[in-house]
Coordinates of C-alpha atoms in Angstrom, one line a residue:
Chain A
X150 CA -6.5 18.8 -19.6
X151 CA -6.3 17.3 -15.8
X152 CA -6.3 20.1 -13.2
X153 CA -6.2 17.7 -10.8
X154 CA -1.8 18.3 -10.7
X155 CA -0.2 21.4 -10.3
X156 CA 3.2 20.3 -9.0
X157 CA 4.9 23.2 -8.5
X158 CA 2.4 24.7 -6.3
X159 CA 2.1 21.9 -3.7
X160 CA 4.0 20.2 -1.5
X161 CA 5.2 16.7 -3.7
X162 CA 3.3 13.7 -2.6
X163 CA 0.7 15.7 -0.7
X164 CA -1.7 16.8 -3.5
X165 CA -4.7 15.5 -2.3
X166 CA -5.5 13.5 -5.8
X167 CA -3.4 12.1 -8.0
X168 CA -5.4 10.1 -10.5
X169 CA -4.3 6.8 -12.0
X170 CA -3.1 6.6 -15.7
X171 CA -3.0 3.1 -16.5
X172 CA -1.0 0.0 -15.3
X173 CA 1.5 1.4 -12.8
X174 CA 1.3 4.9 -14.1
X175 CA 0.1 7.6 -11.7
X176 CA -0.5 11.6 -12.9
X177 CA 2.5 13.7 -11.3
X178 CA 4.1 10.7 -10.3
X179 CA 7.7 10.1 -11.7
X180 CA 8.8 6.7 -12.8
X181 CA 12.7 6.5 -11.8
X182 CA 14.3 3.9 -13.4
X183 CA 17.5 2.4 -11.6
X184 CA 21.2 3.0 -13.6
X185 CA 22.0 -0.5 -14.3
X186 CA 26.1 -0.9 -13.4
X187 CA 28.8 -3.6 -14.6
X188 CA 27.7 -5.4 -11.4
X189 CA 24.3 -6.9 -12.7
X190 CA 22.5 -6.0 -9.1
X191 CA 19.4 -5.6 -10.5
X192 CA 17.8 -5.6 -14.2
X193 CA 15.3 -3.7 -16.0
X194 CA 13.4 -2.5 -12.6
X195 CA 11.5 1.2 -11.8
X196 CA 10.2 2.8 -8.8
X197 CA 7.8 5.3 -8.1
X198 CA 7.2 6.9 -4.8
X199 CA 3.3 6.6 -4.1
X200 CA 3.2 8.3 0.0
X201 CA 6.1 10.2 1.4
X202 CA 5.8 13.0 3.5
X203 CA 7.5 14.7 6.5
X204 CA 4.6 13.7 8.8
X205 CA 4.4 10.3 7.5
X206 CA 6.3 7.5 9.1
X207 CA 6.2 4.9 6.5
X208 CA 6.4 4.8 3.0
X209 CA 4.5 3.5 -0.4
X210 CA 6.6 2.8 -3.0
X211 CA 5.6 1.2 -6.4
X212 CA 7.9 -0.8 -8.3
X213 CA 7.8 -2.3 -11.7
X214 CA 10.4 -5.2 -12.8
X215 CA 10.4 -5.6 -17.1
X216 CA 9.9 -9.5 -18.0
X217 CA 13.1 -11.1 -17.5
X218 CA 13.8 -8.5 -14.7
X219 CA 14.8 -8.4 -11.5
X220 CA 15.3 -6.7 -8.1
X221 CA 18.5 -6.6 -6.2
X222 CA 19.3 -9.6 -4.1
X223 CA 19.7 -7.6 -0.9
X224 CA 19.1 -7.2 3.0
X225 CA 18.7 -4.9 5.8
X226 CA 17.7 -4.2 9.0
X227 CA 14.0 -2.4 8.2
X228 CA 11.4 -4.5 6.9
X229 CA 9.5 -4.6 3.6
X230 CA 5.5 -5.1 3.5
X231 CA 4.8 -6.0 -0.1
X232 CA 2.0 -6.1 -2.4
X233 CA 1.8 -8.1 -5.8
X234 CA -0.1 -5.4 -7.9
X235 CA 0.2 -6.4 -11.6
X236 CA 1.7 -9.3 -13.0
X237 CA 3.2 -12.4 -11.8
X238 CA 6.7 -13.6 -10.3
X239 CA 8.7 -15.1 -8.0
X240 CA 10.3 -13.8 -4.8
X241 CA 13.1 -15.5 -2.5
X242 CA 12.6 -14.4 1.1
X243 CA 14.9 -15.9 3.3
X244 CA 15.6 -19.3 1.7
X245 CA 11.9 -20.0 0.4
X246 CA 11.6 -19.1 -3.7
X247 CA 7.6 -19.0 -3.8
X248 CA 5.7 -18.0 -7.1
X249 CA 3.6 -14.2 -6.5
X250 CA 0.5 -13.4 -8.2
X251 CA -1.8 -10.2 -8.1
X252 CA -2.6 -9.2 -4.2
X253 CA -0.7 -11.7 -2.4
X254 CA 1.5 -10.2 0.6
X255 CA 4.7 -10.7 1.0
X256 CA 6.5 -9.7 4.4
X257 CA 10.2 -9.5 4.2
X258 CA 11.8 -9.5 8.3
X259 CA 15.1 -7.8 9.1
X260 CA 18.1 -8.9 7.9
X261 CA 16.1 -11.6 5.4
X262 CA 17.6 -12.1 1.7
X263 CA 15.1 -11.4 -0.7
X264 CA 14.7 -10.6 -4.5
X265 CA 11.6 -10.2 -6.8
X266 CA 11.7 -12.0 -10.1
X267 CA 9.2 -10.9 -13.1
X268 CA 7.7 -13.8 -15.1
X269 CA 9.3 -14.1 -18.7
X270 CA 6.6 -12.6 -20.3
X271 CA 4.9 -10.0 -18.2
X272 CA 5.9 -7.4 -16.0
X273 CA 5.6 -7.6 -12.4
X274 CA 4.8 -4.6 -10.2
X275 CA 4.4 -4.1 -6.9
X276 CA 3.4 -2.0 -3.7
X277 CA 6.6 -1.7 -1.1
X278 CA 6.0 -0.3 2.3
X279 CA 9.0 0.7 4.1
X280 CA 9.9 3.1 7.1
X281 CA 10.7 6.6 6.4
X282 CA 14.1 6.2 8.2
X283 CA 15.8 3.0 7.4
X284 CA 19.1 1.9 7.1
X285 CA 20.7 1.4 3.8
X286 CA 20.9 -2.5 2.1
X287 CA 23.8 -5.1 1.7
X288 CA 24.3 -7.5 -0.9
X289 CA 25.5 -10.4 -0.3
X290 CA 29.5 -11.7 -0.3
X291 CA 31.0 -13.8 -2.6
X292 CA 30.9 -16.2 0.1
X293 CA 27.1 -15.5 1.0
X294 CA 25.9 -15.8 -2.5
X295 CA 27.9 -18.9 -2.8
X296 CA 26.1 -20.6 0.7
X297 CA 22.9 -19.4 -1.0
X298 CA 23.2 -20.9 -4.2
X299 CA 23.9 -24.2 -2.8
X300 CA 20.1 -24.8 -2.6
X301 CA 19.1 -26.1 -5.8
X302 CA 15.8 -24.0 -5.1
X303 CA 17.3 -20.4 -5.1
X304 CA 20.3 -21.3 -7.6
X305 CA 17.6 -21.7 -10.4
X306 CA 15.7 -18.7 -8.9
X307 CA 19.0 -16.5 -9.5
X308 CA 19.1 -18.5 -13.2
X309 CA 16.1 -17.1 -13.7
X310 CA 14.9 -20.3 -13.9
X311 CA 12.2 -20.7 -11.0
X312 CA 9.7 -23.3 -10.9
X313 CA 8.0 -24.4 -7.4
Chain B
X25 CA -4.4 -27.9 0.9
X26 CA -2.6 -24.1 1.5
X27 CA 0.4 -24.8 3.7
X28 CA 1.8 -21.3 3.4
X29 CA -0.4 -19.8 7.0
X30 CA 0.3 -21.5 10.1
X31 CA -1.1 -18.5 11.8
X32 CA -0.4 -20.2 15.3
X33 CA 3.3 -20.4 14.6
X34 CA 4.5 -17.2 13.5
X35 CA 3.9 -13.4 14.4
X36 CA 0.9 -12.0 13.8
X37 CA 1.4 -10.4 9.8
X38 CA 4.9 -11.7 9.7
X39 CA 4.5 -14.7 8.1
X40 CA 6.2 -14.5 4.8
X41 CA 3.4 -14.8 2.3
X42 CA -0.5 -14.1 3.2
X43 CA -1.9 -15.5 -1.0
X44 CA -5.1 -13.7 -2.3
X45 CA -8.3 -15.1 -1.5
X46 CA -10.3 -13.2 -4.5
X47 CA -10.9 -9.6 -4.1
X48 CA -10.2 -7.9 -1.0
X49 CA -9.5 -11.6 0.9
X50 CA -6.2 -12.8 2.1
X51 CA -5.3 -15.8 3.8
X52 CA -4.9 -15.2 7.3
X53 CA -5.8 -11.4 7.4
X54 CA -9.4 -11.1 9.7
X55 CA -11.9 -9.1 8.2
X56 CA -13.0 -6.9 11.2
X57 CA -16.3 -5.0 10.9
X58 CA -17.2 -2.1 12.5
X59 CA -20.2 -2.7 15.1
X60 CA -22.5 0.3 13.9
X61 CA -24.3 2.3 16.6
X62 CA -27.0 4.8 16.8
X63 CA -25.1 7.1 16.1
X64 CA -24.8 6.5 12.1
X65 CA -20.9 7.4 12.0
X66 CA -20.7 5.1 9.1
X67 CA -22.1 2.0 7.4
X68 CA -21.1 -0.8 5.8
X69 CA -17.3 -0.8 6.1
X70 CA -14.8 -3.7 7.0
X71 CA -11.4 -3.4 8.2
X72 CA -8.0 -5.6 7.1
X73 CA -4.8 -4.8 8.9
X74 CA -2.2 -6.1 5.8
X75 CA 0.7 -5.1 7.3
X76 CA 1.7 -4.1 10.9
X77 CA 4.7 -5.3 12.9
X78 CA 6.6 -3.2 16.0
X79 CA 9.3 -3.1 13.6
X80 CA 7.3 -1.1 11.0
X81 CA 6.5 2.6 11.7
X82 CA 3.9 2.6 8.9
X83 CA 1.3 0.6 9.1
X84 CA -1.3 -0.8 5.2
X85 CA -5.0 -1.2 6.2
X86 CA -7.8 -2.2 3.1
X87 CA -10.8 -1.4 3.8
X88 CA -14.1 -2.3 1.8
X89 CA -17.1 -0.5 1.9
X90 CA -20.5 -2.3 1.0
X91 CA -22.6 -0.4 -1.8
X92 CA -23.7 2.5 -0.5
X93 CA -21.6 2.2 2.7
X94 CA -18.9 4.9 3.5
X95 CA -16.1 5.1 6.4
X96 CA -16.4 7.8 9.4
X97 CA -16.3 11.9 8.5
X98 CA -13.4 12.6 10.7
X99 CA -10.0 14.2 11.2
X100 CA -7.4 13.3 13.0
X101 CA -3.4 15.2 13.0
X102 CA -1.8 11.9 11.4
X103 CA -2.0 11.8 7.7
X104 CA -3.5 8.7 5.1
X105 CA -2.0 7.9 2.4
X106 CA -5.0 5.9 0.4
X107 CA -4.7 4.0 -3.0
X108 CA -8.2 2.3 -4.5
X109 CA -7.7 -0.8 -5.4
X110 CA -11.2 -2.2 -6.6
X111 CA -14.5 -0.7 -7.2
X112 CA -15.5 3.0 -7.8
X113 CA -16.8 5.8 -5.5
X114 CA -16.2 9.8 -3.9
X115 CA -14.1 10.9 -1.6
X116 CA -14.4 14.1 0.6
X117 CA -11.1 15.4 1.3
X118 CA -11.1 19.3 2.8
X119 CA -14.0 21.0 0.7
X120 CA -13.2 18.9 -2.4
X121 CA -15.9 16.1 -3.1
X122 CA -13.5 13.8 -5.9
X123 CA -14.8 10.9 -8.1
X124 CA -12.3 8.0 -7.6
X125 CA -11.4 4.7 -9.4
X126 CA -9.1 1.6 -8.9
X127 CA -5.5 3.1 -8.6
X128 CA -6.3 6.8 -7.6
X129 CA -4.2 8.3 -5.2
X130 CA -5.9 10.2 -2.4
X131 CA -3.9 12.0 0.1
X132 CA -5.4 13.4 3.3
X133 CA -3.4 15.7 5.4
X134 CA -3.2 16.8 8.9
X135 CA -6.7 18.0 10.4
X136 CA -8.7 17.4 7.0
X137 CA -12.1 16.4 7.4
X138 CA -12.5 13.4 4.8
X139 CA -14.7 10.4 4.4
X140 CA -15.1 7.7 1.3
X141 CA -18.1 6.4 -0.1
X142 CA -19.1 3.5 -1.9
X143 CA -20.7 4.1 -5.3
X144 CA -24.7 2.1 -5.0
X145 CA -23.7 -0.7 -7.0
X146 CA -20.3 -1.9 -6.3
X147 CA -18.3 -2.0 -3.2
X148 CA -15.3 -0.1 -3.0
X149 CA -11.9 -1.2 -1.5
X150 CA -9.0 0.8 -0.4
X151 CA -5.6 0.6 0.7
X152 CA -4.7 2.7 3.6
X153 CA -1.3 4.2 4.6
X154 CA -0.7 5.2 8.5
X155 CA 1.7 5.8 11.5
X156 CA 1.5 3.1 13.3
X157 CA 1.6 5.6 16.3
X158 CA -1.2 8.2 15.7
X159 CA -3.6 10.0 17.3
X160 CA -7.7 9.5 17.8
X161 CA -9.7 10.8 15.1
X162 CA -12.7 13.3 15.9
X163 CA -15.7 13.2 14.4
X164 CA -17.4 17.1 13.4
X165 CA -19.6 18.9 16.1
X166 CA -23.4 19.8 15.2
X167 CA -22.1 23.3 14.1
X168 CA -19.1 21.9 12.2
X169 CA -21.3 19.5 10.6
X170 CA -23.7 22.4 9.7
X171 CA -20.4 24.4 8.0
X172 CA -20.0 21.5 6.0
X173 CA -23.0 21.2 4.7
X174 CA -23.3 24.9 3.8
X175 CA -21.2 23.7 0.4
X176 CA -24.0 21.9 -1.6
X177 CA -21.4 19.5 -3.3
X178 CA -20.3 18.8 0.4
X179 CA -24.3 18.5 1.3
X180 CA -24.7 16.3 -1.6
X181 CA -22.1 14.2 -0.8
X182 CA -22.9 13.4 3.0
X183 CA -26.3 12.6 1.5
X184 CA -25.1 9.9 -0.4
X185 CA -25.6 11.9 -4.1
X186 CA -22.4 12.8 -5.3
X187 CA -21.6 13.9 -8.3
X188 CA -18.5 16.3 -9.6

């Protein structure tokens, strides 16, 4: 038995040890999958919240796309510091599609497209660092996703079919 | 030939993708040692600034610590939020000496006296969660050093013998 977690006695996310369980699995950490919706925004993706706290000002998320998955083609205002964990990928950022592998850094700026792709046969997780307080994402128009599919590059990147 | 860093051309840690190097290296992330003075506050410990930007509130350091090596006993009001990422070691976190391994979550709260160490035969790397605004850590008076050590797993520890 690991003493190490007694949620219910201290404050969540501020228990001074909370011991790895495998790939992407942390003890007293809870894996939230996202409810997939007629839209198709996202596919076969989970997040886990690593460091969030009152007194913090930034947090660590951890998220883990299923082969064949995908995040949500999205942007905002706040920005996203990213770490390839497990796995390899593709991300768009902006209008570059660029292959990810374990450790590489990914810096998404304000109000930048972006979207993480898992390889077809792996999963791909990642480290997300975001501020606390951040304002909420778009996705894009019709017309957007149109103008962005116009590159050849990130068309086959939202087939699923990304090759540098 | 990498064309991904043109460090001269973009903001500092903005540039979209910073690949892997091999363990604990990233292109275009300086590895900053800590010039070590007679005063023995800590050995062997380099410094990475992954992600930082005025548009971030939170800021992700790694640091590596040589075998053997170990960061600053200190406390400070602003909170870490640490993940290991390679190699094996202890951490002091309060009273609480803790083995800890790749993936282990370590969180430090407001005035905690902590400090890491390096196993002897392996460096250990960490990732390291922050405010970008935060206040100067101190380091323990004579007498709060001699508190400390009062706890022989504490005393064991700052001698560089830990063992749960």
């Amino acid at each position: 038995m690991d003493t190490d977690i007694a949620p219910d006695k201290v404050r969540k996310n501020r228990y001074p040890l909370r011991r790895s369980e495998g790939q992407g699995r942390w003890a007293g950490v809870e894996v939230m999958p996202y409810k997939e919706d007629e839209r198709a925004l996202f596919k076969s993706i989970t997040r886990q919240v690593l460091f969030s706290d009152p007194e913090m000002q930034g947090e660590l998320r951890y998220f883990e796309v299923a082969p064949g998955g995908y995040s949500t083609l999205e942007r905002h205002e706040h920005m996203h510091g990213v770490m390839v964990l497990h796995g390899h990928g593709h991300c768009l950022v902006g209008r570059r599609v660029r292959r990810i592998a374990p450790y590489d850094l990914v810096t998404v700026p304000p109000w930048t497209w972006h979207q993480f792709r898992a390889g077809a046969d792996e999963p791909l997780g990642f480290l997300c660092l975001v501020n606390a307080q951040r304002d909420r994402p778009l996705v894009p128009s019709k017309a957007e996703l149109a103008e962005l599919r116009r590159d050849p590059a990130i068309d086959a990147f939202l087939r699923g079919a990304a090759a540098e």
